[in-house]
Amino acid sequence: QAFVGHGALFTARRSSRRPRDTVRDAMSVSQIRGGMGNITNFGRIVAKRVKDGLYAGRNVKYGNNVSEDGGNKTRRTWKPNSHRKRLYSEVLDRLVSVNVTAHALRCIDKAGGLDAYLLNTRPKDLLSNKAMDLRREIVAAITQGAGPGHVVGVTPRREKRAAALAAAEAGAGQAGKV
């Protein structure tokens, strides 16, 4: 298309920017469980470094430094508190080297370990190709070599509660025999 304005001839060009990804482009949960490729879009803008580690929803934040005197504003960024750590996977029986934030470490502890965190967290909350790859490995290891009594993802609190219930049932069973 050609536009004539102010005595000059201009041609309309398409924008060189790529269109923003939408939620519709994200893979479904069934595709993720089936191991079909990597997640490239998480329905929102996510930094590349977040896709390569366990960041538990943390991302780069933007804002201003505001001076005390004049209130002058200077743009700045806040980056996630991430570190390279080696975390132990009980199912895989090896250490996994991964970039992880302090918040993700707390979430992993609360879930009862790396395996429980990866299996019990929704894929859209993981926001990471690395996490989904590890999750696929763990699921494959569980389905291949898991015995009938093999339990993954039990938090320490649930384990204590189950032990207390088992002790109570054993005590009630012995009281009935006497």
C-alpha positions as CSV (number, residue, x, y, z in Angstrom):
1,Q,0.0,0.0,0.0
2,A,1.2,3.5,-0.7
3,F,0.2,6.6,1.2
4,V,0.7,10.1,-0.1
5,G,1.1,12.7,2.7
6,H,2.8,16.0,3.1
7,G,4.1,15.8,-0.5
8,A,6.1,12.6,0.0
9,L,5.3,9.0,-0.9
10,F,5.4,6.5,2.0
11,T,4.9,2.7,1.8
12,A,3.4,0.9,4.6
13,R,5.6,-1.8,6.0
14,R,4.7,-4.7,8.3
15,S,6.1,-4.4,11.8
16,S,9.3,-6.4,12.3
17,R,8.3,-7.4,15.8
18,R,6.8,-10.8,16.4
19,P,3.3,-10.9,17.7
20,R,3.0,-11.6,21.4
21,D,2.3,-15.2,22.3
22,T,-1.0,-16.0,23.8
23,V,-2.3,-18.5,26.3
24,R,-3.8,-20.5,23.4
25,D,-0.3,-21.3,22.1
26,A,0.7,-23.1,25.4
27,M,0.8,-26.9,25.4
28,S,-2.0,-28.8,27.2
29,V,-1.3,-30.8,30.4
30,S,-1.9,-34.0,28.5
31,Q,0.8,-33.0,25.9
32,I,3.2,-32.2,28.7
33,R,2.6,-35.5,30.4
34,G,3.1,-37.2,27.1
35,G,6.5,-35.7,26.7
36,M,5.8,-33.8,23.5
37,G,8.5,-31.1,23.2
38,N,9.4,-28.2,25.5
39,I,7.1,-25.5,26.8
40,T,7.9,-22.3,24.9
41,N,5.1,-20.2,26.1
42,F,3.6,-20.0,29.5
43,G,0.7,-17.6,28.8
44,R,2.7,-14.6,30.1
45,I,6.0,-13.0,29.4
46,V,8.8,-14.9,31.2
47,A,12.5,-14.2,31.1
48,K,14.7,-16.8,29.4
49,R,16.7,-17.4,32.6
50,V,13.5,-18.4,34.4
51,K,12.8,-21.1,31.8
52,D,16.1,-22.7,32.5
53,G,15.8,-23.3,36.3
54,L,13.4,-23.6,39.2
55,Y,12.3,-20.1,40.0
56,A,8.9,-20.8,41.7
57,G,7.1,-17.9,40.0
58,R,9.8,-15.4,40.6
59,N,10.8,-13.2,37.6
60,V,12.7,-10.0,36.8
61,K,10.9,-7.0,38.2
62,Y,11.1,-3.4,36.9
63,G,10.8,-0.1,38.7
64,N,12.4,3.1,39.6
65,N,15.2,4.3,42.0
66,V,13.7,7.5,43.5
67,S,16.2,10.0,44.9
68,E,15.5,11.4,48.4
69,D,16.2,15.1,47.4
70,G,14.4,15.8,44.2
71,G,12.3,12.7,43.7
72,N,14.3,12.0,40.4
73,K,13.5,8.6,39.0
74,T,16.0,6.3,37.4
75,R,14.8,3.0,35.8
76,R,16.2,-0.2,37.4
77,T,15.6,-4.0,37.6
78,W,15.3,-6.4,40.5
79,K,16.6,-9.9,39.5
80,P,15.6,-13.1,41.3
81,N,17.8,-14.4,44.1
82,S,19.0,-17.4,42.1
83,H,22.0,-19.7,42.6
84,R,23.4,-22.8,41.0
85,K,22.6,-25.7,43.3
86,R,22.8,-29.5,43.2
87,L,19.6,-31.0,44.5
88,Y,19.1,-34.7,45.3
89,S,16.3,-36.6,43.5
90,E,15.3,-39.8,45.4
91,V,13.5,-41.3,42.4
92,L,16.4,-40.7,40.0
93,D,18.9,-41.5,42.8
94,R,21.3,-38.7,41.7
95,L,22.2,-35.1,42.3
96,V,20.6,-32.7,39.8
97,S,22.4,-29.4,39.0
98,V,19.9,-26.6,38.5
99,N,19.5,-22.8,38.9
100,V,17.1,-22.3,41.8
101,T,15.8,-19.3,43.8
102,A,15.7,-19.0,47.6
103,H,11.9,-19.1,47.3
104,A,12.0,-22.3,45.3
105,L,14.2,-23.9,47.9
106,R,11.7,-23.2,50.6
107,C,8.9,-24.5,48.4
108,I,10.9,-27.7,47.8
109,D,11.5,-28.2,51.5
110,K,7.8,-27.6,52.2
111,A,6.7,-30.1,49.5
112,G,9.0,-32.8,51.0
113,G,11.8,-32.9,48.4
114,L,12.6,-32.1,44.8
115,D,10.5,-35.1,43.4
116,A,7.4,-34.2,45.4
117,Y,7.7,-30.5,44.4
118,L,8.0,-31.3,40.7
119,L,5.2,-33.9,40.7
120,N,2.7,-31.9,42.9
121,T,3.2,-28.4,41.3
122,R,1.0,-27.6,38.3
123,P,3.0,-27.3,35.0
124,K,1.7,-23.7,34.5
125,D,3.2,-22.8,37.9
126,L,6.6,-24.4,37.2
127,L,7.2,-22.1,34.2
128,S,10.3,-24.0,33.3
129,N,11.5,-26.3,30.5
130,K,14.2,-27.7,32.9
131,A,11.6,-28.5,35.5
132,M,9.3,-30.2,33.0
133,D,12.3,-32.3,31.7
134,L,13.1,-33.4,35.2
135,R,9.4,-34.1,35.9
136,R,9.2,-36.3,32.8
137,E,12.4,-38.2,33.9
138,I,10.9,-38.7,37.4
139,V,7.5,-39.9,36.0
140,A,9.3,-42.3,33.6
141,A,11.5,-43.7,36.5
142,I,8.4,-44.2,38.7
143,T,6.4,-46.0,36.0
144,Q,9.3,-48.2,35.1
145,G,10.8,-49.3,38.4
146,A,8.2,-48.5,41.1
147,G,7.2,-51.4,43.3
148,P,3.7,-51.7,44.9
149,G,4.8,-50.0,48.2
150,H,6.8,-47.2,46.5
151,V,5.4,-43.8,47.5
152,V,6.6,-40.5,46.2
153,G,5.5,-37.0,47.2
154,V,4.7,-37.7,50.9
155,T,5.6,-34.7,53.0
156,P,7.1,-35.2,56.4
157,R,3.9,-33.9,58.0
158,R,1.8,-36.5,56.2
159,E,4.3,-39.2,57.0
160,K,4.1,-38.4,60.8
161,R,0.4,-38.3,60.6
162,A,0.2,-41.7,58.9
163,A,2.6,-43.2,61.5
164,A,0.5,-41.8,64.3
165,L,-2.7,-43.3,62.7
166,A,-1.0,-46.6,62.2
167,A,0.1,-46.6,65.9
168,A,-3.4,-45.7,67.0
169,E,-4.9,-48.5,64.9
170,A,-2.3,-51.0,66.3
171,G,-3.1,-49.9,69.8
172,A,-6.9,-50.2,69.2
173,G,-6.4,-53.7,67.6
174,Q,-4.4,-54.9,70.6
175,A,-6.9,-53.5,73.1
176,G,-9.7,-55.5,71.4
177,K,-7.7,-58.7,71.6
178,V,-7.0,-58.5,75.4
